[in-house]
Short mmCIF file of C-alpha atoms and ligand atoms in Angstrom, two decimals:
data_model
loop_
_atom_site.label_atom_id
_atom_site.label_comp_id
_atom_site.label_asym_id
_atom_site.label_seq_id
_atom_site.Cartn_x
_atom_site.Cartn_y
_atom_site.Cartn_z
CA UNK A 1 25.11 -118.78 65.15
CA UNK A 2 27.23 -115.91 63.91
CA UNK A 3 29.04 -113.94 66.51
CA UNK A 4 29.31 -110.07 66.88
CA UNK A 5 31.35 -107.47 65.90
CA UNK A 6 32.04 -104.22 67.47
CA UNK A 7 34.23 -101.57 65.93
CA UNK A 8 36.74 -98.92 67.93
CA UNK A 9 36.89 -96.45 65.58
CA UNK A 10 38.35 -92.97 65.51
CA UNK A 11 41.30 -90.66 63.78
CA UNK A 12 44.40 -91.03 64.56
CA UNK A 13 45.68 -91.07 68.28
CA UNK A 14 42.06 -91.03 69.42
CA UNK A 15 42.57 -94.01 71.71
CA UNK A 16 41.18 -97.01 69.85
CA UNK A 17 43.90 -99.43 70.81
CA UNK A 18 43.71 -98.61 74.84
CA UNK A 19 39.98 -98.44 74.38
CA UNK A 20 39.66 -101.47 72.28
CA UNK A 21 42.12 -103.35 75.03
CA UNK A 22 39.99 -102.31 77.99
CA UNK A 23 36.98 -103.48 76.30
CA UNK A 24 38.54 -106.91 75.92
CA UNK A 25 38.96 -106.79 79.31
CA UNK A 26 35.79 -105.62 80.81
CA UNK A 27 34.05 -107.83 78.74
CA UNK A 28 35.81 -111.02 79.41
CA UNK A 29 35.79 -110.02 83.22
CA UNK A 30 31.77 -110.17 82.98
CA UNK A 31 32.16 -114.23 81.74
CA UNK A 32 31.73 -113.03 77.76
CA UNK A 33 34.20 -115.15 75.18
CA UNK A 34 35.71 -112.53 73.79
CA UNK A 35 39.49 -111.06 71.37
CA UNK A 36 40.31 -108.07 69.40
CA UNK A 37 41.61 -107.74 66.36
CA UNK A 38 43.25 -105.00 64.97
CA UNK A 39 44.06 -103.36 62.07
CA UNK A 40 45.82 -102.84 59.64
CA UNK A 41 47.52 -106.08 60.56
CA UNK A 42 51.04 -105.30 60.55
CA UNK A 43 52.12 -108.52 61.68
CA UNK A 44 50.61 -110.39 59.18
CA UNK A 45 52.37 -110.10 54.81
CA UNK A 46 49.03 -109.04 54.13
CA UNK A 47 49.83 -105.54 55.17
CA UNK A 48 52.65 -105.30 52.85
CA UNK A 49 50.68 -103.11 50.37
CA UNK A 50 49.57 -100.82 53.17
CA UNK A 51 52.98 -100.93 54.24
CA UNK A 52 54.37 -99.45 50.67
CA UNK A 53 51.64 -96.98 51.37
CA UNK A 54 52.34 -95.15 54.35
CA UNK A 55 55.85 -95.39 54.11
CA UNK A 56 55.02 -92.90 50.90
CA UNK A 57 56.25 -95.42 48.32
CA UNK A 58 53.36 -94.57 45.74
CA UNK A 59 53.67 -90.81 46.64
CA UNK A 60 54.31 -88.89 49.42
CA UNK A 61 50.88 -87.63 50.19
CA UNK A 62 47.79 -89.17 50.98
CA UNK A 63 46.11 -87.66 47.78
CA UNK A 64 48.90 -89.83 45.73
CA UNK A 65 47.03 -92.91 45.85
CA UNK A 66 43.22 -92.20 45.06
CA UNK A 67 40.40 -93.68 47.66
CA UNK A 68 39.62 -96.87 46.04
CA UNK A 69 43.39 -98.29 45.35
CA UNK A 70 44.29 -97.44 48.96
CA UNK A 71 40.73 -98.99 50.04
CA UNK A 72 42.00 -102.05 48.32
CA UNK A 73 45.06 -102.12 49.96
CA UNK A 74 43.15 -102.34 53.41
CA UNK A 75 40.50 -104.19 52.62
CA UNK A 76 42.55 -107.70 51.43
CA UNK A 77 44.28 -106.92 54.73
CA UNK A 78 41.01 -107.25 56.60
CA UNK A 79 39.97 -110.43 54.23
CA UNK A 80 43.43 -112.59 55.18
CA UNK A 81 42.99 -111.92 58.42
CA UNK A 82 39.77 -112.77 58.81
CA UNK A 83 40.13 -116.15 57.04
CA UNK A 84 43.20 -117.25 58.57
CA UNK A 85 42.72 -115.61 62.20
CA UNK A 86 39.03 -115.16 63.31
CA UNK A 87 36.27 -116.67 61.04
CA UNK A 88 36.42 -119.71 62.89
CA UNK A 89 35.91 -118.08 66.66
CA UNK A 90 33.25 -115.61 65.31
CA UNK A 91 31.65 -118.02 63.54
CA UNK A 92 31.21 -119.99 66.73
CA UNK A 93 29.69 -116.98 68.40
CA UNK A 94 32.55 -115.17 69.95
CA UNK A 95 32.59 -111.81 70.71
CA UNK A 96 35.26 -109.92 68.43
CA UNK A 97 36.65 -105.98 69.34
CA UNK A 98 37.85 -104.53 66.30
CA UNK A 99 40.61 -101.61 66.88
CA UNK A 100 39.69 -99.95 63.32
CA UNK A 101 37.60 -102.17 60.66
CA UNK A 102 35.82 -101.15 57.28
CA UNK A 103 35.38 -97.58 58.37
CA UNK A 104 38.85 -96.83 59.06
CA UNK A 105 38.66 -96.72 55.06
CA UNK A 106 35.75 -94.39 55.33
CA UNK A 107 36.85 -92.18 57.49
CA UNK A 108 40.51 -91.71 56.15
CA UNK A 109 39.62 -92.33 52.54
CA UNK A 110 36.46 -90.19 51.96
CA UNK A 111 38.72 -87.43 52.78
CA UNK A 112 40.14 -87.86 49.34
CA UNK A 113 36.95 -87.37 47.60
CA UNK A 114 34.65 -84.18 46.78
CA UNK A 115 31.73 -84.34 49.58
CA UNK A 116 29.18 -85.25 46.55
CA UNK A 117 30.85 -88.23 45.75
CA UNK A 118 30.71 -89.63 49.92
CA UNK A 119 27.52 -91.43 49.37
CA UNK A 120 28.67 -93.27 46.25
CA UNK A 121 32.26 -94.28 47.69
CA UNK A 122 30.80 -95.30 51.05
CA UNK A 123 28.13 -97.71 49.28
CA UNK A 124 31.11 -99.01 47.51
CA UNK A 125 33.18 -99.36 49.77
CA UNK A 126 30.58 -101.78 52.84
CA UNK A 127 29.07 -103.55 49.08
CA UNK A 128 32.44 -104.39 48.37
CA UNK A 129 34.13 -105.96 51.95
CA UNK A 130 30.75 -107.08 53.38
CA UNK A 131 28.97 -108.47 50.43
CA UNK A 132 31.23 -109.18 47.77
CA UNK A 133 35.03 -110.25 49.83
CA UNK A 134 32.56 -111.34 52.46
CA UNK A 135 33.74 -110.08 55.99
CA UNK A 136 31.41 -109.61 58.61
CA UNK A 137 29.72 -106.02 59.12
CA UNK A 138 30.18 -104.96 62.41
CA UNK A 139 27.03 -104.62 64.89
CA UNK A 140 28.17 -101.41 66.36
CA UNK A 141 30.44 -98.86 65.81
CA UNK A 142 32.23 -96.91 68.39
CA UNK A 143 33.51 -93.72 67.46
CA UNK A 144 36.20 -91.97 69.64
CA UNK A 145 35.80 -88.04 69.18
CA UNK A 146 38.83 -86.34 70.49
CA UNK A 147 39.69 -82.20 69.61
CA UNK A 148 42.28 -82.52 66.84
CA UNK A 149 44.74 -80.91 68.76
CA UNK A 150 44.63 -83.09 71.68
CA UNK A 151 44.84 -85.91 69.28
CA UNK A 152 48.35 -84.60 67.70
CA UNK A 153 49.61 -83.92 71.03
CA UNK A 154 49.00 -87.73 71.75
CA UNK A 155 50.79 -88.47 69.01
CA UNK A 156 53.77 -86.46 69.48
CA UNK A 157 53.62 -88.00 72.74
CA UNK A 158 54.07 -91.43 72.00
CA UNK A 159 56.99 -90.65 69.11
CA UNK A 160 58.98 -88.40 72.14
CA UNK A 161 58.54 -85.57 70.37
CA UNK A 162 60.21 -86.96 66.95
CA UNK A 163 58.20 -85.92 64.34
CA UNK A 164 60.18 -88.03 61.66
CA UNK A 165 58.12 -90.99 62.87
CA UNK A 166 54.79 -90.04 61.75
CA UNK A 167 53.28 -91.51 58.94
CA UNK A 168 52.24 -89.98 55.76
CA UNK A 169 48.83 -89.33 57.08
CA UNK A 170 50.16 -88.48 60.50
CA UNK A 171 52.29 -85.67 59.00
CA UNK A 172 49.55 -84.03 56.85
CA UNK A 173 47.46 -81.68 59.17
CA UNK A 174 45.37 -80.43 55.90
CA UNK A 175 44.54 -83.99 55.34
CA UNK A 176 43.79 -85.17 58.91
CA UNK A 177 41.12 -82.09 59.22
CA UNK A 178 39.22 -83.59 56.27
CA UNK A 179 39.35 -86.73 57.90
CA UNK A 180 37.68 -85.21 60.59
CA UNK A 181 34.95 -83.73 58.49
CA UNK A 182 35.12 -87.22 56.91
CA UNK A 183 34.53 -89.11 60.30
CA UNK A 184 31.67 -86.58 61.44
CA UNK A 185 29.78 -87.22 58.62
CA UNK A 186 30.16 -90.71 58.97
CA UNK A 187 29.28 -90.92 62.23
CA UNK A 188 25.89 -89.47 61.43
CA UNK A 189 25.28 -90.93 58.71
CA UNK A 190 25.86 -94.44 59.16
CA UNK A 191 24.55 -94.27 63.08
CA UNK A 192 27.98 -94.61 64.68
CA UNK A 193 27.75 -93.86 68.48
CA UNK A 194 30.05 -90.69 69.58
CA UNK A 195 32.07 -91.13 72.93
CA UNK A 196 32.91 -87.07 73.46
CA UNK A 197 36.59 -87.93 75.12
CA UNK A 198 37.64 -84.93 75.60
CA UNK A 199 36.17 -81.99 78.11
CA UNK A 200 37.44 -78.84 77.81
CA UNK A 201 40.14 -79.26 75.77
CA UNK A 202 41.76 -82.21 77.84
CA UNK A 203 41.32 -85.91 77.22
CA UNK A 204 39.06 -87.98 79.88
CA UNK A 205 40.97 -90.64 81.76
CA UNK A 206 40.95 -94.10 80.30
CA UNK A 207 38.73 -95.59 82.49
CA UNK A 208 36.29 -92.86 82.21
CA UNK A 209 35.87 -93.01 78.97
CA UNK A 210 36.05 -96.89 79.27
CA UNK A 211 33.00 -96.93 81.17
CA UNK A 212 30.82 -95.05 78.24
CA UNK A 213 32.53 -97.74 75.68
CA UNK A 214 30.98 -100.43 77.38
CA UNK A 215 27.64 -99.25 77.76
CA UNK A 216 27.38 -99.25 74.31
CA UNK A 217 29.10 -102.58 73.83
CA UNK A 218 26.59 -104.03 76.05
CA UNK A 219 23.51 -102.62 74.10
CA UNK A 220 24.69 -104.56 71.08
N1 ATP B 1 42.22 -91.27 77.73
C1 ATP B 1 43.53 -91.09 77.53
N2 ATP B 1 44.22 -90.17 78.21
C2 ATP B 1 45.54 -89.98 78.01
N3 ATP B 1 46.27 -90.66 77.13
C3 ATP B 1 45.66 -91.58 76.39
C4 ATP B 1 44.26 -91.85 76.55
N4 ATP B 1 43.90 -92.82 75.67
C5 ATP B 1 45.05 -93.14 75.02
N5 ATP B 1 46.09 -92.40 75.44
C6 ATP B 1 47.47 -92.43 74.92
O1 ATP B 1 47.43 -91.78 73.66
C7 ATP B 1 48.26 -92.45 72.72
C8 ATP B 1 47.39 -92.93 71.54
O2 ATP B 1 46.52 -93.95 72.03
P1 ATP B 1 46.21 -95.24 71.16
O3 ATP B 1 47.46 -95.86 70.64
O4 ATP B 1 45.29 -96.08 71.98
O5 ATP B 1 45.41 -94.53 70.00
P2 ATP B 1 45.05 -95.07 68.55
O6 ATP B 1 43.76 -94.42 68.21
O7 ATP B 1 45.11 -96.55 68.52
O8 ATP B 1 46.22 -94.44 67.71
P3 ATP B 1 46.55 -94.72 66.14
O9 ATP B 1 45.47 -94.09 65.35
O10 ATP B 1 47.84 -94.02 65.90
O11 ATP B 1 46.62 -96.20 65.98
C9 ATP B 1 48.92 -93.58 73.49
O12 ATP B 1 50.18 -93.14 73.91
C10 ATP B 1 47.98 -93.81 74.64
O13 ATP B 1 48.63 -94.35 75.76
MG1 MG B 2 46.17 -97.69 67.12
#
């Protein structure tokens, strides 16, 4: 009796974390057994690779490290903690909310590639962590669509305004629209369900917003 596996996903400063927490909670409020994860795992050495990578130690841009090394990077991530931290209460039929998964690497690392090779990455890239390293596939994926420039102002938000704190992806506007085109195509192709969070031009309230996540949490 496997367990299930639903994935907050969404471009940067879209909300995954407060969404994915507020899941957890209106889930385990209804009786369910229920934990997130989330990722990358920065607590955990197995990050130490992504680490190197957004700090801008193999290059400073994204486009410096091509789609299937950074993949990598993420994907052992995803594989130690698995093993160490969750196989055992997924296994046993708990409930797990993922705050990015598997298509973090699709969204943020199909941007690197021409739109023609999408397809062939993306196969790749769920053969690879789901059937060869062996972590579960989620059952649903949430998406989190927020304007892009609400989502920066979030961002510069939470750093108080100090841009030096962004990551390389954070600071690379060029690359975060592609991710965008990335996670829209995504998103329809793979059958991702869309939570609109923003109305015009302004980001819904938490809760509001909450309320459409778990409707589709429950349908899983
Ligand atoms: N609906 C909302 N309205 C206003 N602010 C929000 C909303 N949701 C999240 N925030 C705030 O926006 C910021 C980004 O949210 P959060 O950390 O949940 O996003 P994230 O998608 O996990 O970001 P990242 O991609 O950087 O990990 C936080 O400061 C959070 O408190
Ligand atoms: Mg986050």
């Amino acid at each position: 009796m496997s367990g299930k596996l639903i994935v907050i996903e969404g471009l940067d400063g879209s909300g995954k974390a407060t969404q994915a927490e507020a899941l957890v909670r209106h889930l385990t409020e209804r009786g369910e057994r229920v934990r997130k994860v989330s990722f990358p795992d920065y607590e955990s050495d197995s990050s130490a690779l992504v680490k190197m990578y957004l700090r801008g130690e193999f290059g400073s841009k994204p486009d410096d490290v091509n789609a299937y090394a950074a993949s990598s990077f993420y994907a052992v991530d995803r594989y130690a903690s698995f093993k160490k931290d969750w196989a055992d209460f997924y296994n046993g039929g708990g409930i797990v909310v993922a705050d990015r998964y598997t298509t973090s690497n699709a969204v943020h690392q199909c941007s690197k590639l021409p739109r023609e090779q999408w397809e062939a990455f993306l196969n790749w890239l769920f053969h690879y962590e789901y059937d060869l390293l062996g972590i579960p596939a989620p059952d649903r994926v949430i998406y989190l669509q927020v304007d892009p420039a609400v989502s920066q102002r979030l961002m510069t938000g939470r750093y108080h305004g100090d841009e030096s704190k962004k990551d390389i992806h954070e600071h690379d506007l060029d690359y975060l629209n592609r991710s965008r085109a990335a996670a829209e195509y995504c998103a329809a192709a793979l059958g991702w369900d869309t939570v609109d969070c923003t109305r015009n031009g302004v980001m819904r309230t938490v809760e509001d917003i909450g309320t459409d996540v778990l409707a589709l949490a429950q349908r899983s």
